[in-house]
Amino acid sequence: MHVEDITRSVRAHHKWFSESLPLIASENITSPAVRQLLASDFGHRYAEGKVGHRYYQGVKYIDEVEQYAIDLALKLFRAEHVNVQPISGVNANIAAFFALSSQNDVLMALDTSHGGHLSHGTKSGPGIRHLRIVKHPFDYEEMNIDTDAMVSTIYEKKPKIVLFGASLFLFPHPVKEAYDAARDVGATIVYDAAHVLGLIAGEQFQDPLNEGVDVMTGSTHKTFPGPQHGIIFTTRALADAIDDAVFPGTVSNHHLHHVAGLAVTLVEMLEFGKAYAQQTIKNAKTLGAALHDHGFNVLCPEKEFTESHQIVLDVGRASAMAVALEKANIIANKNLLPWDDHNAPENPSGIRFGTQELTRLGMKESEMRVVAGLVARVLNGKAPEKVKKDVVEFKNNYQEVEYCFSHELGAYQFPAW
Ligand SMILES: *Cc1c(COP(=O)(O)O)cnc(C)c1O
């Protein structure tokens, strides 16, 4: 094994993705300025503790940058307190559960078959904390939490934490509707914004911190187009509990190069976040409508398919479809739907598409109709290799990251792979 073998694989990956349509709803790409910072010396250093109160020397510039990230995040999300140290969304969730619950407490969360994330279940953080899970009642027609049943379940089961947010996430969750019941039973409300953080930043989805949530966790690399990292927002009242649950609770060093990249992405989102989030959602609605016009079973046509970056198709044999799409350089994932067999998650019937990355590459409504046509050919059984030729040619025109300052930042050009 030589070093060249490894870099050859990475180069091949770069070429493949530059010629592909990335439609996985949990991914995004960073601006050239952020890529440059991810390769900086910050990635070699340690800075345990808080800004101004570190356990290591050599951190004066690291402190400056982390303080920028904190100030920018508070401004962008109009929040009382933020912690930028979780290294991923799962880390942020584990820290929140650690801060807000004790062994045997009840956590009310969405089941994975209804869109809940693995980190909301007993195989992850809730299992480490020995929490008992109560499922949110789910309305298949609306593809959302059943609000009335949710309120009665809160009174009946008296959860310690009511958790909102999901991985399959088409419509805003009923946070306001849960507020009184949660207060009556003494529950904390946590909102997992991993998927929709960029839409919230752009003020185009619900505004959880303004609707009464106590804690909002997130990933910074899905609709929020930053480096892979986590973040937690909370109220002044819970600030110390959350900070302690992050460090020393669940993080030692917090990947300082990613904090620098996060700070730059926050600047980008303060400037371009609204336009970016608006276009992302418009694109998802357009892609849904176009695929529906091609005759596919896109969920929720009567609600314009979505209010987020995602759309979901019920295609039957989704595993085979996802593989065929990949052969045509269309990258997407199969997804469990509520009516699928929960015991066979490897053989679901849904395909989930997200428009956040194509939007970041400058695509708008007319491009979404082209994408729908390419997807339709594969799903209708056309030879993927033939479709791939057209995908490669189409994608050639979309190679620049938009909604960022990179074009003016010549000195920050990322060394080309
Ligand atoms: C993706 C996701 C996470 C996990 O995020 P990572 O940053 O990959 O750890 C958490 N919650 C939800 C709802 C997600 O979709």
GROMACS .gro file of C-alpha atoms and ligand atoms in nm:
model
  432
    1MET     CA    1   0.000   0.000   0.000
    2HIS     CA    2   0.143   0.337  -0.106
    3VAL     CA    3   0.033   0.689  -0.020
    4GLU     CA    4  -0.052   0.733  -0.390
    5ASP     CA    5  -0.306   0.451  -0.368
    6ILE     CA    6  -0.497   0.647  -0.107
    7THR     CA    7  -0.480   0.983  -0.282
    8ARG     CA    8  -0.579   0.814  -0.610
    9SER     CA    9  -0.900   0.691  -0.444
   10VAL     CA   10  -0.973   1.037  -0.308
   11ARG     CA   11  -0.910   1.194  -0.650
   12ALA     CA   12  -1.139   0.938  -0.810
   13HIS     CA   13  -1.407   1.026  -0.554
   14HIS     CA   14  -1.368   1.398  -0.631
   15LYS     CA   15  -1.404   1.334  -1.004
   16TRP     CA   16  -1.707   1.110  -0.951
   17PHE     CA   17  -1.887   1.364  -0.733
   18SER     CA   18  -1.806   1.651  -0.970
   19GLU     CA   19  -1.988   1.447  -1.238
   20SER     CA   20  -2.280   1.344  -1.015
   21LEU     CA   21  -2.605   1.482  -0.879
   22PRO     CA   22  -2.580   1.471  -0.498
   23LEU     CA   23  -2.934   1.435  -0.359
   24ILE     CA   24  -2.870   1.290  -0.014
   25ALA     CA   25  -3.066   1.513   0.223
   26SER     CA   26  -2.808   1.515   0.504
   27GLU     CA   27  -2.510   1.638   0.304
   28ASN     CA   28  -2.378   1.966   0.168
   29ILE     CA   29  -2.057   2.123   0.044
   30THR     CA   30  -1.853   2.399   0.203
   31SER     CA   31  -1.719   2.714   0.039
   32PRO     CA   32  -1.354   2.737  -0.074
   33ALA     CA   33  -1.275   2.960   0.227
   34VAL     CA   34  -1.407   2.694   0.465
   35ARG     CA   35  -1.216   2.418   0.287
   36GLN     CA   36  -0.899   2.618   0.327
   37LEU     CA   37  -0.957   2.654   0.701
   38LEU     CA   38  -1.026   2.282   0.741
   39ALA     CA   39  -0.666   2.223   0.631
   40SER     CA   40  -0.525   2.484   0.876
   41ASP     CA   41  -0.305   2.429   1.183
   42PHE     CA   42  -0.615   2.464   1.404
   43GLY     CA   43  -0.674   2.097   1.325
   44HIS     CA   44  -0.358   1.998   1.512
   45ARG     CA   45  -0.434   2.175   1.842
   46TYR     CA   46  -0.615   2.123   2.170
   47ALA     CA   47  -0.826   2.383   2.350
   48GLU     CA   48  -1.022   2.209   2.627
   49GLY     CA   49  -1.244   2.438   2.833
   50LYS     CA   50  -1.416   2.765   2.746
   51VAL     CA   51  -1.288   3.074   2.568
   52GLY     CA   52  -1.061   3.257   2.816
   53HIS     CA   53  -1.057   2.956   3.054
   54ARG     CA   54  -0.849   2.688   2.883
   55TYR     CA   55  -0.639   2.406   3.019
   56TYR     CA   56  -0.374   2.448   2.744
   57GLN     CA   57  -0.140   2.725   2.629
   58GLY     CA   58  -0.111   2.841   2.269
   59VAL     CA   59  -0.476   2.922   2.217
   60LYS     CA   60  -0.498   3.301   2.190
   61TYR     CA   61  -0.602   3.300   1.820
   62ILE     CA   62  -0.814   2.991   1.869
   63ASP     CA   63  -0.998   3.183   2.144
   64GLU     CA   64  -1.056   3.476   1.907
   65VAL     CA   65  -1.207   3.249   1.642
   66GLU     CA   66  -1.427   3.051   1.882
   67GLN     CA   67  -1.560   3.379   2.025
   68TYR     CA   68  -1.642   3.496   1.669
   69ALA     CA   69  -1.832   3.171   1.614
   70ILE     CA   70  -2.028   3.217   1.937
   71ASP     CA   71  -2.117   3.583   1.866
   72LEU     CA   72  -2.217   3.507   1.505
   73ALA     CA   73  -2.433   3.208   1.607
   74LEU     CA   74  -2.616   3.411   1.874
   75LYS     CA   75  -2.686   3.682   1.618
   76LEU     CA   76  -2.793   3.454   1.332
   77PHE     CA   77  -3.027   3.241   1.546
   78ARG     CA   78  -3.139   3.522   1.779
   79ALA     CA   79  -3.047   3.296   2.072
   80GLU     CA   80  -2.968   3.348   2.442
   81HIS     CA   81  -2.687   3.095   2.468
   82VAL     CA   82  -2.490   2.871   2.234
   83ASN     CA   83  -2.228   2.600   2.268
   84VAL     CA   84  -2.021   2.541   1.952
   85GLN     CA   85  -1.818   2.250   2.089
   86PRO     CA   86  -2.016   1.931   2.011
   87ILE     CA   87  -1.833   1.755   1.729
   88SER     CA   88  -2.151   1.621   1.565
   89GLY     CA   89  -2.528   1.623   1.588
   90VAL     CA   90  -2.536   1.292   1.775
   91ASN     CA   91  -2.282   1.433   2.022
   92ALA     CA   92  -2.512   1.735   2.072
   93ASN     CA   93  -2.811   1.508   2.139
   94ILE     CA   94  -2.619   1.290   2.385
   95ALA     CA   95  -2.503   1.603   2.571
   96ALA     CA   96  -2.863   1.734   2.586
   97PHE     CA   97  -2.996   1.404   2.725
   98PHE     CA   98  -2.707   1.396   2.974
   99ALA     CA   99  -2.788   1.749   3.094
  100LEU     CA  100  -3.166   1.717   3.114
  101SER     CA  101  -3.250   1.365   3.231
  102SER     CA  102  -3.165   1.090   3.477
  103GLN     CA  103  -3.179   0.713   3.454
  104ASN     CA  104  -3.530   0.571   3.389
  105ASP     CA  105  -3.678   0.905   3.285
  106VAL     CA  106  -3.919   0.901   2.990
  107LEU     CA  107  -3.812   1.048   2.654
  108MET     CA  108  -4.089   1.115   2.403
  109ALA     CA  109  -3.949   1.093   2.049
  110LEU     CA  110  -4.035   0.994   1.694
  111ASP     CA  111  -3.987   0.629   1.599
  112THR     CA  112  -3.724   0.572   1.330
  113SER     CA  113  -3.992   0.439   1.093
  114HIS     CA  114  -4.170   0.776   1.131
  115GLY     CA  115  -3.853   0.975   1.058
  116GLY     CA  116  -3.684   0.975   1.399
  117HIS     CA  117  -3.304   0.950   1.401
  118LEU     CA  118  -3.106   0.656   1.543
  119SER     CA  119  -2.978   0.892   1.813
  120HIS     CA  120  -3.338   0.928   1.941
  121GLY     CA  121  -3.358   0.556   2.024
  122THR     CA  122  -3.225   0.306   2.276
  123LYS     CA  123  -2.940   0.194   2.049
  124SER     CA  124  -2.782   0.539   2.098
  125GLY     CA  125  -2.781   0.816   2.360
  126PRO     CA  126  -3.114   0.726   2.525
  127GLY     CA  127  -2.978   0.373   2.578
  128ILE     CA  128  -2.657   0.504   2.736
  129ARG     CA  129  -2.874   0.716   2.969
  130HIS     CA  130  -3.118   0.427   3.033
  131LEU     CA  131  -3.415   0.636   2.924
  132ARG     CA  132  -3.753   0.480   2.856
  133ILE     CA  133  -3.891   0.578   2.513
  134VAL     CA  134  -4.248   0.679   2.441
  135LYS     CA  135  -4.329   0.731   2.072
  136HIS     CA  136  -4.488   1.044   1.932
  137PRO     CA  137  -4.823   0.946   1.777
  138PHE     CA  138  -4.781   0.983   1.399
  139ASP     CA  139  -5.034   1.073   1.129
  140TYR     CA  140  -4.948   0.888   0.804
  141GLU     CA  141  -5.169   1.111   0.588
  142GLU     CA  142  -5.014   1.433   0.711
  143MET     CA  143  -4.663   1.281   0.746
  144ASN     CA  144  -4.638   1.463   1.078
  145ILE     CA  145  -4.692   1.419   1.452
  146ASP     CA  146  -5.062   1.381   1.543
  147THR     CA  147  -5.104   1.695   1.754
  148ASP     CA  148  -5.411   1.600   1.966
  149ALA     CA  149  -5.280   1.252   2.040
  150MET     CA  150  -4.941   1.405   2.126
  151VAL     CA  151  -5.094   1.634   2.389
  152SER     CA  152  -5.284   1.349   2.557
  153THR     CA  153  -4.975   1.126   2.549
  154ILE     CA  154  -4.770   1.398   2.721
  155TYR     CA  155  -5.030   1.418   3.005
  156GLU     CA  156  -5.056   1.040   3.028
  157LYS     CA  157  -4.686   0.941   3.013
  158LYS     CA  158  -4.533   1.252   3.176
  159PRO     CA  159  -4.203   1.252   2.982
  160LYS     CA  160  -3.896   1.428   3.120
  161ILE     CA  161  -3.801   1.534   2.767
  162VAL     CA  162  -4.030   1.596   2.470
  163LEU     CA  163  -3.806   1.567   2.163
  164PHE     CA  164  -3.891   1.715   1.821
  165GLY     CA  165  -3.701   1.701   1.494
  166ALA     CA  166  -3.639   1.417   1.250
  167SER     CA  167  -3.435   1.279   0.963
  168LEU     CA  168  -3.738   1.236   0.740
  169PHE     CA  169  -3.871   1.587   0.795
  170LEU     CA  170  -4.119   1.736   0.548
  171PHE     CA  171  -4.328   1.971   0.764
  172PRO     CA  172  -4.270   2.180   1.080
  173HIS     CA  173  -4.337   1.997   1.408
  174PRO     CA  174  -4.610   2.103   1.657
  175VAL     CA  175  -4.382   2.268   1.914
  176LYS     CA  176  -4.623   2.544   2.021
  177GLU     CA  177  -4.902   2.288   2.058
  178ALA     CA  178  -4.688   2.084   2.301
  179TYR     CA  179  -4.580   2.381   2.510
  180ASP     CA  180  -4.856   2.397   2.774
  181ALA     CA  181  -4.872   2.021   2.827
  182ALA     CA  182  -4.492   1.999   2.858
  183ARG     CA  183  -4.490   2.279   3.116
  184ASP     CA  184  -4.779   2.115   3.309
  185VAL     CA  185  -4.593   1.784   3.348
  186GLY     CA  186  -4.250   1.944   3.403
  187ALA     CA  187  -4.099   1.829   3.072
  188THR     CA  188  -3.816   2.001   2.889
  189ILE     CA  189  -3.864   2.053   2.515
  190VAL     CA  190  -3.567   1.966   2.295
  191TYR     CA  191  -3.567   2.027   1.919
  192ASP     CA  192  -3.321   1.834   1.703
  193ALA     CA  193  -3.261   2.070   1.410
  194ALA     CA  194  -2.988   1.856   1.246
  195HIS     CA  195  -3.162   1.855   0.908
  196VAL     CA  196  -3.326   2.195   0.906
  197LEU     CA  197  -3.071   2.421   1.079
  198GLY     CA  198  -2.995   2.613   0.758
  199LEU     CA  199  -3.365   2.664   0.685
  200ILE     CA  200  -3.416   2.797   1.039
  201ALA     CA  201  -3.111   3.025   0.997
  202GLY     CA  202  -3.271   3.164   0.680
  203GLU     CA  203  -3.606   3.211   0.862
  204GLN     CA  204  -3.788   2.983   0.615
  205PHE     CA  205  -3.896   2.701   0.852
  206GLN     CA  206  -4.037   2.714   1.204
  207ASP     CA  207  -3.838   2.915   1.463
  208PRO     CA  208  -3.807   2.665   1.751
  209LEU     CA  209  -3.624   2.898   1.993
  210ASN     CA  210  -3.911   3.144   1.956
  211GLU     CA  211  -4.179   2.875   1.992
  212GLY     CA  212  -4.078   2.770   2.342
  213VAL     CA  213  -3.811   2.501   2.309
  214ASP     CA  214  -3.559   2.489   2.593
  215VAL     CA  215  -3.278   2.336   2.388
  216MET     CA  216  -3.209   2.317   2.014
  217THR     CA  217  -2.942   2.077   1.893
  218GLY     CA  218  -2.810   2.050   1.538
  219SER     CA  219  -2.557   1.936   1.283
  220THR     CA  220  -2.381   2.216   1.094
  221HIS     CA  221  -2.341   2.035   0.761
  222LYS     CA  222  -2.687   1.943   0.627
  223THR     CA  223  -2.905   2.238   0.521
  224PHE     CA  224  -2.660   2.450   0.719
  225PRO     CA  225  -2.375   2.432   0.467
  226GLY     CA  226  -2.075   2.421   0.701
  227PRO     CA  227  -1.812   2.171   0.810
  228GLN     CA  228  -1.916   1.847   0.984
  229HIS     CA  229  -1.978   1.957   1.344
  230GLY     CA  230  -2.252   1.999   1.606
  231ILE     CA  231  -2.408   2.290   1.794
  232ILE     CA  232  -2.645   2.343   2.089
  233PHE     CA  233  -2.859   2.648   2.161
  234THR     CA  234  -3.033   2.697   2.493
  235THR     CA  235  -3.177   2.946   2.740
  236ARG     CA  236  -2.972   3.133   3.000
  237ALA     CA  237  -3.134   2.916   3.267
  238LEU     CA  238  -2.997   2.593   3.117
  239ALA     CA  239  -2.665   2.733   2.989
  240ASP     CA  240  -2.442   2.590   3.265
  241ALA     CA  241  -2.606   2.247   3.257
  242ILE     CA  242  -2.562   2.220   2.879
  243ASP     CA  243  -2.205   2.355   2.883
  244ASP     CA  244  -2.102   2.105   3.153
  245ALA     CA  245  -2.265   1.819   2.961
  246VAL     CA  246  -2.056   1.913   2.656
  247PHE     CA  247  -1.725   1.967   2.839
  248PRO     CA  248  -1.623   1.772   3.040
  249GLY     CA  249  -1.936   1.560   2.984
  250THR     CA  250  -1.912   1.432   2.630
  251VAL     CA  251  -1.632   1.619   2.447
  252SER     CA  252  -1.264   1.663   2.520
  253ASN     CA  253  -1.118   1.859   2.229
  254HIS     CA  254  -1.368   2.004   1.987
  255HIS     CA  255  -1.201   1.996   1.640
  256LEU     CA  256  -1.090   2.358   1.622
  257HIS     CA  257  -1.046   2.369   1.242
  258HIS     CA  258  -1.416   2.286   1.215
  259VAL     CA  259  -1.499   2.569   1.457
  260ALA     CA  260  -1.309   2.809   1.228
  261GLY     CA  261  -1.501   2.674   0.927
  262LEU     CA  262  -1.826   2.706   1.121
  263ALA     CA  263  -1.751   3.074   1.196
  264VAL     CA  264  -1.702   3.147   0.825
  265THR     CA  265  -2.022   2.960   0.733
  266LEU     CA  266  -2.210   3.168   0.992
  267VAL     CA  267  -2.088   3.485   0.815
  268GLU     CA  268  -2.202   3.339   0.482
  269MET     CA  269  -2.544   3.253   0.623
  270LEU     CA  270  -2.590   3.599   0.779
  271GLU     CA  271  -2.539   3.739   0.429
  272PHE     CA  272  -2.695   3.476   0.201
  273GLY     CA  273  -2.893   3.245   0.434
  274LYS     CA  274  -3.236   3.381   0.354
  275ALA     CA  275  -3.195   3.357  -0.024
  276TYR     CA  276  -3.032   3.014   0.006
  277ALA     CA  277  -3.304   2.867   0.229
  278GLN     CA  278  -3.583   3.013   0.011
  279GLN     CA  279  -3.434   2.866  -0.306
  280THR     CA  280  -3.369   2.528  -0.141
  281ILE     CA  281  -3.736   2.491  -0.042
  282LYS     CA  282  -3.862   2.622  -0.379
  283ASN     CA  283  -3.639   2.366  -0.548
  284ALA     CA  284  -3.773   2.080  -0.330
  285LYS     CA  285  -4.134   2.174  -0.412
  286THR     CA  286  -4.047   2.199  -0.783
  287LEU     CA  287  -3.864   1.864  -0.786
  288GLY     CA  288  -4.162   1.703  -0.608
  289ALA     CA  289  -4.414   1.848  -0.853
  290ALA     CA  290  -4.205   1.748  -1.156
  291LEU     CA  291  -4.161   1.388  -1.036
  292HIS     CA  292  -4.534   1.375  -0.956
  293ASP     CA  293  -4.604   1.492  -1.313
  294HIS     CA  294  -4.381   1.205  -1.435
  295GLY     CA  295  -4.627   0.973  -1.257
  296PHE     CA  296  -4.437   0.888  -0.938
  297ASN     CA  297  -4.589   0.853  -0.593
  298VAL     CA  298  -4.436   1.158  -0.427
  299LEU     CA  299  -4.583   1.181  -0.077
  300CYS     CA  300  -4.819   1.464   0.026
  301PRO     CA  301  -4.916   1.614  -0.314
  302GLU     CA  302  -5.206   1.800  -0.149
  303LYS     CA  303  -4.953   1.987   0.069
  304GLU     CA  304  -4.715   2.076  -0.217
  305PHE     CA  305  -4.500   1.775  -0.117
  306THR     CA  306  -4.289   1.955   0.143
  307GLU     CA  307  -4.204   2.267   0.339
  308SER     CA  308  -3.840   2.165   0.384
  309HIS     CA  309  -3.546   2.064   0.161
  310GLN     CA  310  -3.672   1.704   0.135
  311ILE     CA  311  -3.920   1.513  -0.075
  312VAL     CA  312  -4.005   1.144  -0.039
  313LEU     CA  313  -4.116   0.895  -0.305
  314ASP     CA  314  -4.281   0.560  -0.240
  315VAL     CA  315  -4.122   0.348  -0.514
  316GLY     CA  316  -4.168  -0.004  -0.379
  317ARG     CA  317  -3.829  -0.173  -0.423
  318ALA     CA  318  -3.622   0.122  -0.308
  319SER     CA  319  -3.294  -0.065  -0.254
  320ALA     CA  320  -3.271  -0.166  -0.622
  321MET     CA  321  -3.379   0.182  -0.732
  322ALA     CA  322  -3.110   0.355  -0.523
  323VAL     CA  323  -2.845   0.126  -0.677
  324ALA     CA  324  -2.973   0.197  -1.030
  325LEU     CA  325  -2.970   0.572  -0.962
  326GLU     CA  326  -2.609   0.547  -0.839
  327LYS     CA  327  -2.512   0.378  -1.168
  328ALA     CA  328  -2.648   0.689  -1.341
  329ASN     CA  329  -2.441   0.915  -1.108
  330ILE     CA  330  -2.753   1.022  -0.917
  331ILE     CA  331  -2.668   0.980  -0.549
  332ALA     CA  332  -2.966   0.925  -0.315
  333ASN     CA  333  -3.068   0.692  -0.033
  334LYS     CA  334  -3.344   0.444   0.035
  335ASN     CA  335  -3.563   0.530   0.332
  336LEU     CA  336  -3.799   0.346   0.565
  337LEU     CA  337  -4.159   0.469   0.530
  338PRO     CA  338  -4.417   0.450   0.814
  339TRP     CA  339  -4.605   0.160   0.649
  340ASP     CA  340  -4.291  -0.048   0.581
  341ASP     CA  341  -4.195  -0.358   0.781
  342HIS     CA  342  -3.998  -0.208   1.071
  343ASN     CA  343  -3.804  -0.530   1.112
  344ALA     CA  344  -3.660  -0.511   0.762
  345PRO     CA  345  -3.500  -0.165   0.748
  346GLU     CA  346  -3.263  -0.280   0.472
  347ASN     CA  347  -3.556  -0.333   0.236
  348PRO     CA  348  -3.774  -0.020   0.253
  349SER     CA  349  -4.000   0.136  -0.009
  350GLY     CA  350  -3.901   0.503   0.013
  351ILE     CA  351  -3.645   0.718  -0.168
  352ARG     CA  352  -3.558   1.050  -0.003
  353PHE     CA  353  -3.419   1.342  -0.203
  354GLY     CA  354  -3.277   1.668  -0.063
  355THR     CA  355  -3.219   1.979  -0.276
  356GLN     CA  356  -2.981   2.169  -0.043
  357GLU     CA  357  -2.657   2.073  -0.220
  358LEU     CA  358  -2.775   2.123  -0.579
  359THR     CA  359  -2.910   2.461  -0.466
  360ARG     CA  360  -2.570   2.553  -0.320
  361LEU     CA  361  -2.427   2.472  -0.665
  362GLY     CA  362  -2.655   2.732  -0.822
  363MET     CA  363  -2.947   2.521  -0.946
  364LYS     CA  364  -3.296   2.671  -0.957
  365GLU     CA  365  -3.646   2.560  -1.062
  366SER     CA  366  -3.568   2.495  -1.430
  367GLU     CA  367  -3.273   2.273  -1.333
  368MET     CA  368  -3.498   2.081  -1.094
  369ARG     CA  369  -3.719   1.987  -1.390
  370VAL     CA  370  -3.412   1.855  -1.572
  371VAL     CA  371  -3.308   1.657  -1.263
  372ALA     CA  372  -3.661   1.512  -1.237
  373GLY     CA  373  -3.641   1.400  -1.600
  374LEU     CA  374  -3.308   1.224  -1.540
  375VAL     CA  375  -3.438   1.053  -1.223
  376ALA     CA  376  -3.758   0.951  -1.402
  377ARG     CA  377  -3.567   0.776  -1.682
  378VAL     CA  378  -3.380   0.559  -1.431
  379LEU     CA  379  -3.687   0.481  -1.218
  380ASN     CA  380  -3.876   0.391  -1.537
  381GLY     CA  381  -3.615   0.125  -1.612
  382LYS     CA  382  -3.400   0.297  -1.876
  383ALA     CA  383  -3.035   0.177  -1.884
  384PRO     CA  384  -2.855   0.382  -1.612
  385GLU     CA  385  -2.534   0.395  -1.818
  386LYS     CA  386  -2.717   0.591  -2.089
  387VAL     CA  387  -2.867   0.835  -1.837
  388LYS     CA  388  -2.523   0.878  -1.679
  389LYS     CA  389  -2.386   1.035  -1.998
  390ASP     CA  390  -2.652   1.307  -1.978
  391VAL     CA  391  -2.598   1.355  -1.604
  392VAL     CA  392  -2.223   1.412  -1.656
  393GLU     CA  393  -2.285   1.664  -1.933
  394PHE     CA  394  -2.554   1.850  -1.734
  395LYS     CA  395  -2.349   1.863  -1.413
  396ASN     CA  396  -2.049   2.011  -1.593
  397ASN     CA  397  -2.214   2.356  -1.573
  398TYR     CA  398  -2.258   2.345  -1.193
  399GLN     CA  399  -1.914   2.331  -1.032
  400GLU     CA  400  -1.902   2.653  -0.826
  401VAL     CA  401  -2.028   2.696  -0.472
  402GLU     CA  402  -2.278   2.984  -0.456
  403TYR     CA  403  -2.416   3.180  -0.158
  404CYS     CA  404  -2.062   3.254  -0.028
  405PHE     CA  405  -1.786   3.513  -0.076
  406SER     CA  406  -1.537   3.271  -0.227
  407HIS     CA  407  -1.526   3.431  -0.567
  408GLU     CA  408  -1.377   3.746  -0.416
  409LEU     CA  409  -1.137   3.551  -0.194
  410GLY     CA  410  -0.866   3.465  -0.446
  411ALA     CA  411  -0.611   3.404  -0.171
  412TYR     CA  412  -0.840   3.143  -0.021
  413GLN     CA  413  -0.868   2.924  -0.328
  414PHE     CA  414  -0.876   2.564  -0.214
  415PRO     CA  415  -0.582   2.367  -0.355
  416ALA     CA  416  -0.747   2.176  -0.639
  417TRP     CA  417  -0.765   1.802  -0.604
  418LIG     C1  418  -2.820   1.351   1.084
  418LIG     C2  419  -2.895   1.357   1.211
  418LIG     C3  420  -2.830   1.358   1.334
  418LIG     C4  421  -2.686   1.322   1.347
  418LIG     O1  422  -2.597   1.410   1.307
  418LIG     P1  423  -2.440   1.383   1.298
  418LIG     O2  424  -2.392   1.522   1.284
  418LIG     O3  425  -2.419   1.294   1.181
  418LIG     O4  426  -2.395   1.319   1.426
  418LIG     C5  427  -2.904   1.382   1.449
  418LIG     N1  428  -3.037   1.398   1.442
  418LIG     C6  429  -3.103   1.393   1.326
  418LIG     C7  430  -3.251   1.414   1.327
  418LIG     C8  431  -3.036   1.371   1.207
  418LIG     O5  432  -3.103   1.361   1.093
   0.00000   0.00000   0.00000
